[in-house]
């Protein structure tokens, strides 16, 4: 089995999944990048929102480990900066899980937004890490609009809070969209993708004609086409290459 999207670190265990391969990195790399950003910017007081699944649980645990927050809410560390040492106190103001097995209620989102915006100033985190899948982030950020308090929440967020995201929603168009002003200024590590020319050249020469070595290719690419593909639209023309029909 080869996956282009499964990023949970548990799948790297070859004793449990000897026949699993993937073409993406594990989400531990994303969590490491988020933690490195927190350390680099010397942010010492953060909030954590994560999806209640392997992705979110593993990610937030990696962040806590990297920041030295594994055994409690706060951790005092002695760090060397240049030729001198200085104490750094890092604390988690709040930590909330967003359910992915069932629709998280608006009551939960209300409580999260209360944590983000309406704590006492000395216990309010101006940096909030949202380590969730894209749909969880979308539901969280859309709550101010659903609650009818979009303008109020947006003004408070833009003044006081910066969200740190992940590659799952950092550039997702249905999360980062004009109607969701609360995500303005969010920072997210994003994947970079290189084109492997030999594979692209191979892909661009394939046609919809049935292939004995890959009987599933034609079925997968002709979803939604009429039965008589040679008489259908250009995309469904069995004699055209994938490059000609726009599959690039």
XYZ file of C-alpha atoms in Angstrom:
248
model
C 0.000 0.000 0.000
C 1.377 3.422 -0.999
C -0.206 6.593 0.374
C 0.233 10.207 -0.697
C -1.624 11.670 2.293
C -1.204 9.470 5.403
C 1.174 11.330 7.702
C 0.663 9.802 11.147
C 4.039 8.749 12.644
C 2.640 5.416 13.867
C 2.637 4.145 10.283
C 6.448 4.322 10.278
C 6.525 1.204 12.493
C 7.684 -1.433 10.012
C 7.033 -4.256 12.467
C 3.336 -3.328 12.501
C 3.005 -2.043 8.912
C 5.657 -3.870 6.852
C 3.859 -3.314 3.531
C 3.078 0.387 3.945
C 4.923 3.110 2.031
C 4.205 6.811 1.642
C 5.308 9.768 -0.425
C 4.773 12.416 2.294
C 6.633 13.186 5.504
C 5.111 12.415 8.896
C 3.329 15.180 10.776
C 6.116 15.093 13.352
C 8.068 17.327 10.969
C 5.230 19.880 11.019
C 5.085 19.803 14.807
C 8.861 20.226 14.993
C 8.608 23.246 12.672
C 5.878 24.826 14.822
C 7.933 24.281 17.982
C 11.042 25.698 16.293
C 9.072 28.821 15.371
C 7.918 29.261 18.978
C 11.493 28.890 20.198
C 12.926 31.206 17.560
C 10.404 33.951 18.298
C 10.903 33.427 22.048
C 7.184 33.099 22.656
C 6.739 31.840 26.189
C 2.951 31.776 26.695
C 0.824 29.864 24.178
C -2.553 28.201 23.745
C -2.967 24.770 22.121
C -5.991 23.608 20.117
C -5.710 20.194 18.474
C -7.839 17.554 16.770
C -8.715 14.572 18.953
C -7.104 12.024 16.642
C -3.669 10.588 15.905
C -2.747 13.682 13.889
C -3.581 16.222 16.582
C -2.600 14.161 19.618
C 0.772 13.222 18.167
C 1.431 16.752 16.943
C 0.639 18.510 20.194
C 2.693 15.960 22.161
C 5.699 16.585 19.901
C 5.301 20.331 20.437
C 5.105 19.893 24.213
C 8.152 17.626 24.192
C 10.144 20.051 22.059
C 9.237 22.977 24.316
C 9.870 21.032 27.507
C 6.197 20.991 28.507
C 5.686 17.238 28.772
C 5.232 16.971 32.512
C 3.195 20.042 33.319
C 1.731 23.312 32.152
C 4.913 25.310 32.660
C 8.589 24.611 32.381
C 11.515 26.796 33.406
C 14.655 26.200 31.383
C 18.091 27.759 31.380
C 19.047 28.673 27.829
C 22.338 29.982 26.569
C 22.003 33.013 24.317
C 25.309 34.090 22.782
C 27.830 34.247 25.624
C 25.250 34.594 28.374
C 22.480 32.491 29.865
C 18.933 33.537 30.565
C 15.942 31.813 32.113
C 12.975 31.078 29.884
C 9.593 30.199 31.389
C 7.304 28.560 28.870
C 3.671 28.019 29.761
C 0.524 26.648 28.145
C -2.370 28.978 28.914
C -4.950 26.403 27.793
C -5.168 23.167 25.831
C -8.365 22.089 24.052
C -9.221 19.076 21.878
C -11.628 19.311 18.944
C -13.481 16.062 18.268
C -13.189 14.535 14.806
C -15.368 11.458 15.408
C -18.472 13.579 15.883
C -19.372 17.162 15.135
C -17.911 19.341 17.847
C -20.668 21.366 19.417
C -20.785 25.127 19.234
C -20.621 25.075 23.035
C -17.083 23.672 22.768
C -16.098 26.288 20.187
C -17.606 28.973 22.397
C -15.463 27.772 25.308
C -12.340 27.747 23.117
C -12.993 31.302 21.957
C -13.565 32.328 25.558
C -10.122 30.886 26.355
C -8.600 32.753 23.430
C -10.164 36.155 24.003
C -11.638 36.640 27.428
C -9.187 35.392 30.014
C -7.636 37.872 32.382
C -4.830 39.767 30.599
C -2.103 38.078 32.649
C -3.356 34.603 31.647
C -4.296 35.316 28.030
C -2.167 33.741 25.294
C -1.460 35.942 22.293
C -0.088 32.934 20.362
C -2.510 30.056 19.698
C -1.346 26.883 17.929
C -4.173 25.164 16.021
C -2.895 21.649 15.234
C -5.979 20.229 13.551
C -7.121 18.850 10.263
C -8.500 21.437 7.840
C -12.172 20.763 8.623
C -11.557 21.230 12.348
C -9.835 24.558 11.703
C -12.646 25.624 9.388
C -15.278 24.896 12.051
C -13.266 26.702 14.710
C -12.673 29.830 12.649
C -16.212 29.942 11.279
C -17.750 29.900 14.765
C -17.626 33.704 15.219
C -19.761 34.073 12.085
C -22.190 31.349 13.179
C -22.512 32.945 16.605
C -23.307 36.348 15.150
C -20.245 37.900 16.807
C -17.964 37.955 13.806
C -17.188 41.671 13.930
C -16.539 41.665 17.679
C -14.332 38.565 17.566
C -12.418 39.767 14.512
C -11.548 43.107 16.100
C -10.281 41.397 19.251
C -8.318 38.753 17.338
C -6.591 41.170 14.990
C -5.534 43.240 17.983
C -4.409 40.532 20.385
C -3.897 37.083 18.811
C -1.773 35.301 16.215
C -2.711 31.779 15.125
C -0.053 29.210 14.233
C -1.356 26.589 11.821
C -0.267 23.449 10.026
C 0.140 22.393 6.418
C -3.379 20.895 6.452
C -5.115 24.267 6.643
C -2.426 26.918 6.236
C -3.332 27.520 2.599
C -6.639 25.619 2.326
C -8.978 27.926 0.361
C -12.052 26.974 2.393
C -10.238 27.975 5.613
C -8.169 30.942 4.431
C -10.910 32.886 2.695
C -12.030 36.528 2.772
C -15.053 35.818 4.964
C -12.902 34.474 7.792
C -11.133 37.627 8.900
C -10.085 36.040 12.215
C -7.295 34.117 10.466
C -5.585 37.213 9.131
C -1.911 37.157 10.047
C -1.853 33.402 10.749
C 1.504 31.645 10.271
C 1.774 28.078 8.985
C 4.626 25.854 7.798
C 3.786 24.628 4.293
C 5.137 21.779 2.199
C 7.217 22.436 -0.873
C 6.795 20.178 -3.860
C 9.331 19.407 -6.557
C 8.384 17.984 -9.931
C 10.030 14.675 -10.823
C 10.368 15.070 -14.569
C 10.662 11.358 -15.515
C 7.374 10.599 -13.762
C 5.613 13.630 -15.229
C 6.783 12.634 -18.711
C 5.460 9.112 -18.140
C 2.153 10.443 -16.766
C 1.635 12.774 -19.714
C 1.912 9.922 -22.226
C -0.749 7.732 -20.608
C -4.129 7.432 -22.302
C -7.531 6.260 -21.128
C -7.137 3.085 -23.194
C -7.357 -0.028 -20.956
C -3.931 -1.227 -19.830
C -3.349 -4.881 -18.904
C -0.698 -3.894 -16.331
C -3.007 -1.363 -14.609
C -6.698 -2.174 -15.095
C -7.760 0.391 -12.477
C -6.241 3.478 -14.146
C -8.976 3.888 -16.736
C -11.755 3.266 -14.193
C -10.350 5.858 -11.812
C -9.889 8.593 -14.401
C -13.157 8.050 -16.249
C -15.382 8.583 -13.202
C -18.317 10.683 -14.364
C -17.789 9.966 -18.073
C -20.478 8.320 -20.258
C -20.126 4.625 -21.039
C -19.174 5.350 -24.648
C -16.080 7.413 -23.893
C -14.954 7.699 -27.509
C -18.106 9.671 -28.268
C -18.026 11.761 -25.112
C -16.419 15.051 -24.224
C -12.737 15.755 -24.823
C -11.883 14.792 -21.247
C -13.578 11.451 -21.760
C -12.056 10.687 -25.157
C -10.257 7.369 -24.739
C -7.820 8.173 -27.533
C -6.426 11.348 -26.004
C -3.520 11.439 -23.567
C -3.896 12.580 -19.975
C -1.812 15.645 -20.860
C -4.267 16.582 -23.633
C -7.271 16.221 -21.363
C -5.888 18.316 -18.519
C -4.779 15.680 -15.967
C -1.448 17.253 -15.022
